[in-house]
PDB file of C-alpha atoms in Angstrom:
ATOM      1  CA  MET A  75      -0.027  -0.101   0.000  1.00 45.00           C
ATOM      2  CA  THR A  76       1.164   3.332  -0.841  1.00 45.00           C
ATOM      3  CA  ILE A  77       0.426   6.442   1.363  1.00 53.00           C
ATOM      4  CA  GLY A  78       1.569   9.874   0.005  1.00 60.00           C
ATOM      5  CA  LEU A  79       2.475  13.098   1.462  1.00 66.00           C
ATOM      6  CA  VAL A  80      -0.142  15.144   3.266  1.00 77.00           C
ATOM      7  CA  ASP A  81      -1.135  18.496   1.645  1.00 76.00           C
ATOM      8  CA  SER A  82      -2.619  21.199   3.773  1.00 74.00           C
ATOM      9  CA  ALA A  83      -4.509  24.577   3.425  1.00 81.00           C
ATOM     10  CA  VAL A  84      -5.169  26.896   6.373  1.00 80.00           C
ATOM     11  CA  GLY A  85      -7.479  29.834   6.411  1.00 80.00           C
ATOM     12  CA  THR A  86     -10.978  30.116   5.047  1.00 78.00           C
ATOM     13  CA  HIS A  87      -9.845  31.808   1.969  1.00 78.00           C
ATOM     14  CA  HIS A  88      -7.363  28.852   1.126  1.00 85.00           C
ATOM     15  CA  ILE A  89     -10.120  26.222   1.312  1.00 91.00           C
ATOM     16  CA  PRO A  90     -11.830  25.392  -2.061  1.00 91.00           C
ATOM     17  CA  ALA A  91     -15.473  26.739  -2.382  1.00 90.00           C
ATOM     18  CA  SER A  92     -16.746  23.303  -3.018  1.00 91.00           C
ATOM     19  CA  VAL A  93     -15.364  22.179   0.376  1.00 93.00           C
ATOM     20  CA  ARG A  94     -16.502  25.160   2.253  1.00 93.00           C
ATOM     21  CA  ALA A  95     -19.938  24.651   0.920  1.00 93.00           C
ATOM     22  CA  LEU A  96     -20.130  21.326   2.908  1.00 95.00           C
ATOM     23  CA  CYS A  97     -19.674  23.041   6.209  1.00 96.00           C
ATOM     24  CA  SER A  98     -22.859  23.557   8.167  1.00 96.00           C
ATOM     25  CA  LEU A  99     -21.764  26.667  10.127  1.00 96.00           C
ATOM     26  CA  PRO A 100     -23.247  30.067   9.008  1.00 94.00           C
ATOM     27  CA  THR A 101     -19.882  31.776   9.692  1.00 94.00           C
ATOM     28  CA  VAL A 102     -16.398  30.208   9.928  1.00 95.00           C
ATOM     29  CA  ASP A 103     -13.626  31.766  12.120  1.00 94.00           C
ATOM     30  CA  TYR A 104     -11.035  29.116  11.505  1.00 94.00           C
ATOM     31  CA  ALA A 105     -10.751  26.495   8.690  1.00 94.00           C
ATOM     32  CA  ASP A 106      -8.042  24.020   7.596  1.00 94.00           C
ATOM     33  CA  LEU A 107      -8.017  21.109   5.127  1.00 95.00           C
ATOM     34  CA  PHE A 108      -5.510  18.237   5.165  1.00 95.00           C
ATOM     35  CA  THR A 109      -5.407  15.892   2.184  1.00 94.00           C
ATOM     36  CA  LEU A 110      -3.672  12.523   2.027  1.00 94.00           C
ATOM     37  CA  ARG A 111      -3.090  10.650  -1.304  1.00 92.00           C
ATOM     38  CA  THR A 112      -3.635   6.798  -0.534  1.00 90.00           C
ATOM     39  CA  GLU A 113      -4.625   3.723  -2.253  1.00 88.00           C
ATOM     40  CA  ALA A 114      -6.753   2.690   0.647  1.00 86.00           C
ATOM     41  CA  THR A 115     -10.416   2.917  -0.067  1.00 86.00           C
ATOM     42  CA  ALA A 116     -13.499   3.021   2.147  1.00 92.00           C
ATOM     43  CA  THR A 117     -16.691   5.104   2.480  1.00 94.00           C
ATOM     44  CA  PRO A 118     -16.613   8.468   4.147  1.00 96.00           C
ATOM     45  CA  GLU A 119     -18.122   7.075   7.249  1.00 95.00           C
ATOM     46  CA  GLN A 120     -15.603   4.198   7.352  1.00 94.00           C
ATOM     47  CA  TRP A 121     -12.796   6.818   7.039  1.00 95.00           C
ATOM     48  CA  ALA A 122     -14.281   8.773   9.866  1.00 95.00           C
ATOM     49  CA  ARG A 123     -14.548   5.725  12.136  1.00 94.00           C
ATOM     50  CA  ALA A 124     -11.031   4.584  11.174  1.00 94.00           C
ATOM     51  CA  THR A 125      -9.748   8.067  12.116  1.00 94.00           C
ATOM     52  CA  PHE A 126     -11.546   8.762  15.220  1.00 92.00           C
ATOM     53  CA  GLY A 127     -13.262   5.558  16.259  1.00 88.00           C
ATOM     54  CA  ASP A 128     -16.636   4.981  17.635  1.00 87.00           C
ATOM     55  CA  VAL A 129     -16.002   6.531  20.966  1.00 85.00           C
ATOM     56  CA  PRO A 130     -13.198   9.143  21.727  1.00 81.00           C
ATOM     57  CA  SER A 131      -9.830   7.956  22.969  1.00 82.00           C
ATOM     58  CA  VAL A 132      -8.470   9.340  26.186  1.00 84.00           C
ATOM     59  CA  ALA A 133      -6.249  11.935  24.320  1.00 83.00           C
ATOM     60  CA  GLU A 134      -9.326  13.108  22.197  1.00 85.00           C
ATOM     61  CA  LEU A 135     -11.290  13.358  25.542  1.00 81.00           C
ATOM     62  CA  VAL A 136      -8.614  15.553  26.944  1.00 85.00           C
ATOM     63  CA  ILE A 137      -8.483  17.804  23.983  1.00 85.00           C
ATOM     64  CA  TRP A 138     -12.107  17.815  22.911  1.00 89.00           C
ATOM     65  CA  ARG A 139     -13.970  17.876  26.223  1.00 87.00           C
ATOM     66  CA  GLY A 140     -11.061  19.183  28.506  1.00 85.00           C
ATOM     67  CA  VAL A 141      -9.619  22.003  26.385  1.00 87.00           C
ATOM     68  CA  LEU A 142     -12.332  22.907  23.986  1.00 89.00           C
ATOM     69  CA  GLY A 143     -15.322  21.837  26.177  1.00 90.00           C
ATOM     70  CA  LEU A 144     -17.164  20.026  23.528  1.00 92.00           C
ATOM     71  CA  ARG A 145     -20.354  18.264  24.381  1.00 93.00           C
ATOM     72  CA  LEU A 146     -19.895  14.852  23.050  1.00 91.00           C
ATOM     73  CA  SER A 147     -22.433  11.837  23.072  1.00 90.00           C
ATOM     74  CA  ARG A 148     -21.361   9.003  25.275  1.00 86.00           C
ATOM     75  CA  GLY A 149     -21.157   5.445  23.993  1.00 84.00           C
ATOM     76  CA  ARG A 150     -21.443   3.965  20.473  1.00 87.00           C
ATOM     77  CA  SER A 151     -24.195   4.871  18.219  1.00 89.00           C
ATOM     78  CA  PRO A 152     -24.833   4.738  14.477  1.00 91.00           C
ATOM     79  CA  ASP A 153     -25.557   8.539  14.709  1.00 94.00           C
ATOM     80  CA  THR A 154     -22.061   9.494  16.087  1.00 94.00           C
ATOM     81  CA  VAL A 155     -18.393   9.119  15.445  1.00 95.00           C
ATOM     82  CA  ALA A 156     -16.216   9.331  18.635  1.00 92.00           C
ATOM     83  CA  GLY A 157     -18.995  11.414  20.315  1.00 92.00           C
ATOM     84  CA  TRP A 158     -19.486  13.798  17.351  1.00 95.00           C
ATOM     85  CA  GLN A 159     -22.947  13.916  15.817  1.00 96.00           C
ATOM     86  CA  ILE A 160     -23.094  12.807  12.238  1.00 97.00           C
ATOM     87  CA  ASP A 161     -24.482  16.147  10.740  1.00 96.00           C
ATOM     88  CA  GLY A 162     -24.635  15.504   7.143  1.00 97.00           C
ATOM     89  CA  ARG A 163     -23.394  13.203   4.604  1.00 96.00           C
ATOM     90  CA  GLY A 164     -23.221  12.633   0.705  1.00 96.00           C
ATOM     91  CA  ASP A 165     -21.637  10.033  -1.645  1.00 95.00           C
ATOM     92  CA  ASP A 166     -18.042  11.189  -0.992  1.00 96.00           C
ATOM     93  CA  TRP A 167     -18.289  13.066   2.413  1.00 97.00           C
ATOM     94  CA  ILE A 168     -19.524  13.143   5.919  1.00 98.00           C
ATOM     95  CA  ARG A 169     -19.780  15.973   8.366  1.00 98.00           C
ATOM     96  CA  LEU A 170     -19.485  15.726  12.073  1.00 97.00           C
ATOM     97  CA  ARG A 171     -20.555  18.553  14.455  1.00 98.00           C
ATOM     98  CA  ALA A 172     -19.959  19.253  18.199  1.00 97.00           C
ATOM     99  CA  ALA A 173     -20.366  22.427  20.252  1.00 96.00           C
ATOM    100  CA  SER A 174     -19.221  23.941  23.416  1.00 95.00           C
ATOM    101  CA  TRP A 175     -20.135  27.145  25.325  1.00 93.00           C
ATOM    102  CA  LEU A 176     -17.260  28.831  23.478  1.00 93.00           C
ATOM    103  CA  LEU A 177     -17.215  27.377  19.946  1.00 95.00           C
ATOM    104  CA  THR A 178     -19.036  25.127  17.389  1.00 97.00           C
ATOM    105  CA  ALA A 179     -17.053  22.677  15.265  1.00 96.00           C
ATOM    106  CA  ASN A 180     -17.368  20.776  12.040  1.00 98.00           C
ATOM    107  CA  LEU A 181     -14.938  18.014  10.997  1.00 97.00           C
ATOM    108  CA  LEU A 182     -15.435  17.071   7.326  1.00 97.00           C
ATOM    109  CA  LEU A 183     -14.050  13.844   5.742  1.00 97.00           C
ATOM    110  CA  GLN A 184     -14.149  13.722   1.928  1.00 96.00           C
ATOM    111  CA  THR A 185     -12.951  10.908  -0.369  1.00 94.00           C
ATOM    112  CA  ALA A 186     -12.296  11.095  -4.064  1.00 89.00           C
ATOM    113  CA  ASP A 187      -9.793  10.153  -6.701  1.00 86.00           C
ATOM    114  CA  GLY A 188      -7.277   8.302  -4.450  1.00 88.00           C
ATOM    115  CA  ARG A 189      -7.417  10.998  -1.667  1.00 91.00           C
ATOM    116  CA  VAL A 190      -8.939  11.395   1.716  1.00 94.00           C
ATOM    117  CA  SER A 191      -9.318  14.946   3.177  1.00 95.00           C
ATOM    118  CA  LEU A 192     -10.035  16.030   6.805  1.00 96.00           C
ATOM    119  CA  GLY A 193     -11.417  19.507   7.133  1.00 96.00           C
ATOM    120  CA  THR A 194     -11.791  21.384  10.449  1.00 96.00           C
ATOM    121  CA  PHE A 195     -14.216  24.361  10.656  1.00 96.00           C
ATOM    122  CA  LEU A 196     -14.763  26.434  13.642  1.00 95.00           C
ATOM    123  CA  ARG A 197     -17.037  29.329  14.691  1.00 95.00           C
ATOM    124  CA  TYR A 198     -16.140  31.123  17.830  1.00 94.00           C
ATOM    125  CA  ASP A 199     -19.260  31.547  19.953  1.00 93.00           C
ATOM    126  CA  ARG A 200     -17.601  33.482  22.718  1.00 91.00           C
ATOM    127  CA  ARG A 201     -14.650  35.811  22.975  1.00 88.00           C
ATOM    128  CA  LEU A 202     -12.659  33.130  24.781  1.00 85.00           C
ATOM    129  CA  GLY A 203     -12.711  30.949  21.675  1.00 82.00           C
ATOM    130  CA  HIS A 204     -10.396  33.348  20.084  1.00 83.00           C
ATOM    131  CA  GLY A 205      -8.011  32.795  23.011  1.00 86.00           C
ATOM    132  CA  VAL A 206      -8.247  28.927  23.269  1.00 87.00           C
ATOM    133  CA  TRP A 207      -8.327  27.808  19.635  1.00 88.00           C
ATOM    134  CA  PRO A 208      -5.281  29.667  18.099  1.00 87.00           C
ATOM    135  CA  PRO A 209      -2.601  28.139  20.375  1.00 89.00           C
ATOM    136  CA  SER A 210      -4.395  24.694  20.201  1.00 89.00           C
ATOM    137  CA  SER A 211      -4.553  24.883  16.352  1.00 90.00           C
ATOM    138  CA  ALA A 212      -0.580  24.810  16.135  1.00 90.00           C
ATOM    139  CA  VAL A 213      -0.709  21.431  17.876  1.00 90.00           C
ATOM    140  CA  HIS A 214      -3.829  20.361  15.787  1.00 91.00           C
ATOM    141  CA  ARG A 215      -2.051  21.190  12.530  1.00 91.00           C
ATOM    142  CA  ARG A 216       1.030  19.125  13.562  1.00 90.00           C
ATOM    143  CA  LEU A 217      -1.156  15.999  14.598  1.00 91.00           C
ATOM    144  CA  VAL A 218      -3.554  15.726  11.692  1.00 92.00           C
ATOM    145  CA  PRO A 219      -1.101  14.424   9.034  1.00 93.00           C
ATOM    146  CA  GLY A 220      -0.091  11.513  11.352  1.00 91.00           C
ATOM    147  CA  VAL A 221      -3.846  10.941  12.329  1.00 92.00           C
ATOM    148  CA  LEU A 222      -4.740  10.664   8.538  1.00 93.00           C
ATOM    149  CA  ARG A 223      -1.628   8.223   7.704  1.00 92.00           C
ATOM    150  CA  ALA A 224      -2.783   6.070  10.851  1.00 91.00           C
ATOM    151  CA  ALA A 225      -6.271   5.979   9.482  1.00 93.00           C
ATOM    152  CA  ALA A 226      -5.124   4.883   6.056  1.00 92.00           C
ATOM    153  CA  GLY A 227      -3.198   2.175   7.517  1.00 90.00           C
ATOM    154  CA  ARG A 228      -6.273   1.005   9.510  1.00 91.00           C
ATOM    155  CA  VAL A 229      -8.358   1.029   6.499  1.00 92.00           C
ATOM    156  CA  ALA A 230      -5.867  -0.623   4.290  1.00 88.00           C
ATOM    157  CA  THR A 231      -5.391  -3.442   6.781  1.00 87.00           C
ATOM    158  CA  GLY A 232      -9.119  -3.783   7.604  1.00 80.00           C
ATOM    159  CA  PHE A 233      -8.647  -3.212  11.412  1.00 64.00           C
ATOM    160  CA  PRO A 234     -11.878  -2.254  13.041  1.00 60.00           C
ATOM    161  CA  PRO A 235     -11.925   1.252  14.609  1.00 52.00           C
ATOM    162  CA  ALA A 236     -12.237  -0.272  18.051  1.00 48.00           C
ATOM    163  CA  ASP A 237      -8.929  -1.944  17.796  1.00 45.00           C
ATOM    164  CA  ARG A 238      -7.052   1.440  16.983  1.00 47.00           C
ATOM    165  CA  PRO A 239      -4.372   2.190  19.616  1.00 41.00           C
ATOM    166  CA  ILE A 240      -4.788   5.261  21.749  1.00 37.00           C
ATOM    167  CA  PRO A 241      -2.395   7.948  20.610  1.00 37.00           C
TER     168      PRO A 241
END
């Protein structure tokens, strides 16, 4: 299996309009998009579950609940991925949504032409969101390429999401 380099775009003005259109937020204060070329194939939902699992890992809980205060669903459900609500889907994409008192977020996974992309879209609902996310985003941007590569490995080997190691 070949896993290629991860390309990235950061900033709402660098994200293609066709991708931005899949975001459910009326306004976007932060956006990024990471794209991995890979021979691994799966549906968008399978990619989402390979990427994040059915329930959040300990590390994800620390970041999503602890740092960002996101309200996540508990337990496994066909309506959620790692506690995020499935907020929309199409043939080649799935959108997840979670919110806290300071921000609302979409995660978008899209598959096409030997690529999988993960987009993050945030709307700051409170002034504190402007203070919390920018320093966190630097860590986020360093982690996402490895997260996508690990998901591609899981998709390629057919490992179920529950068997993914905790990062």
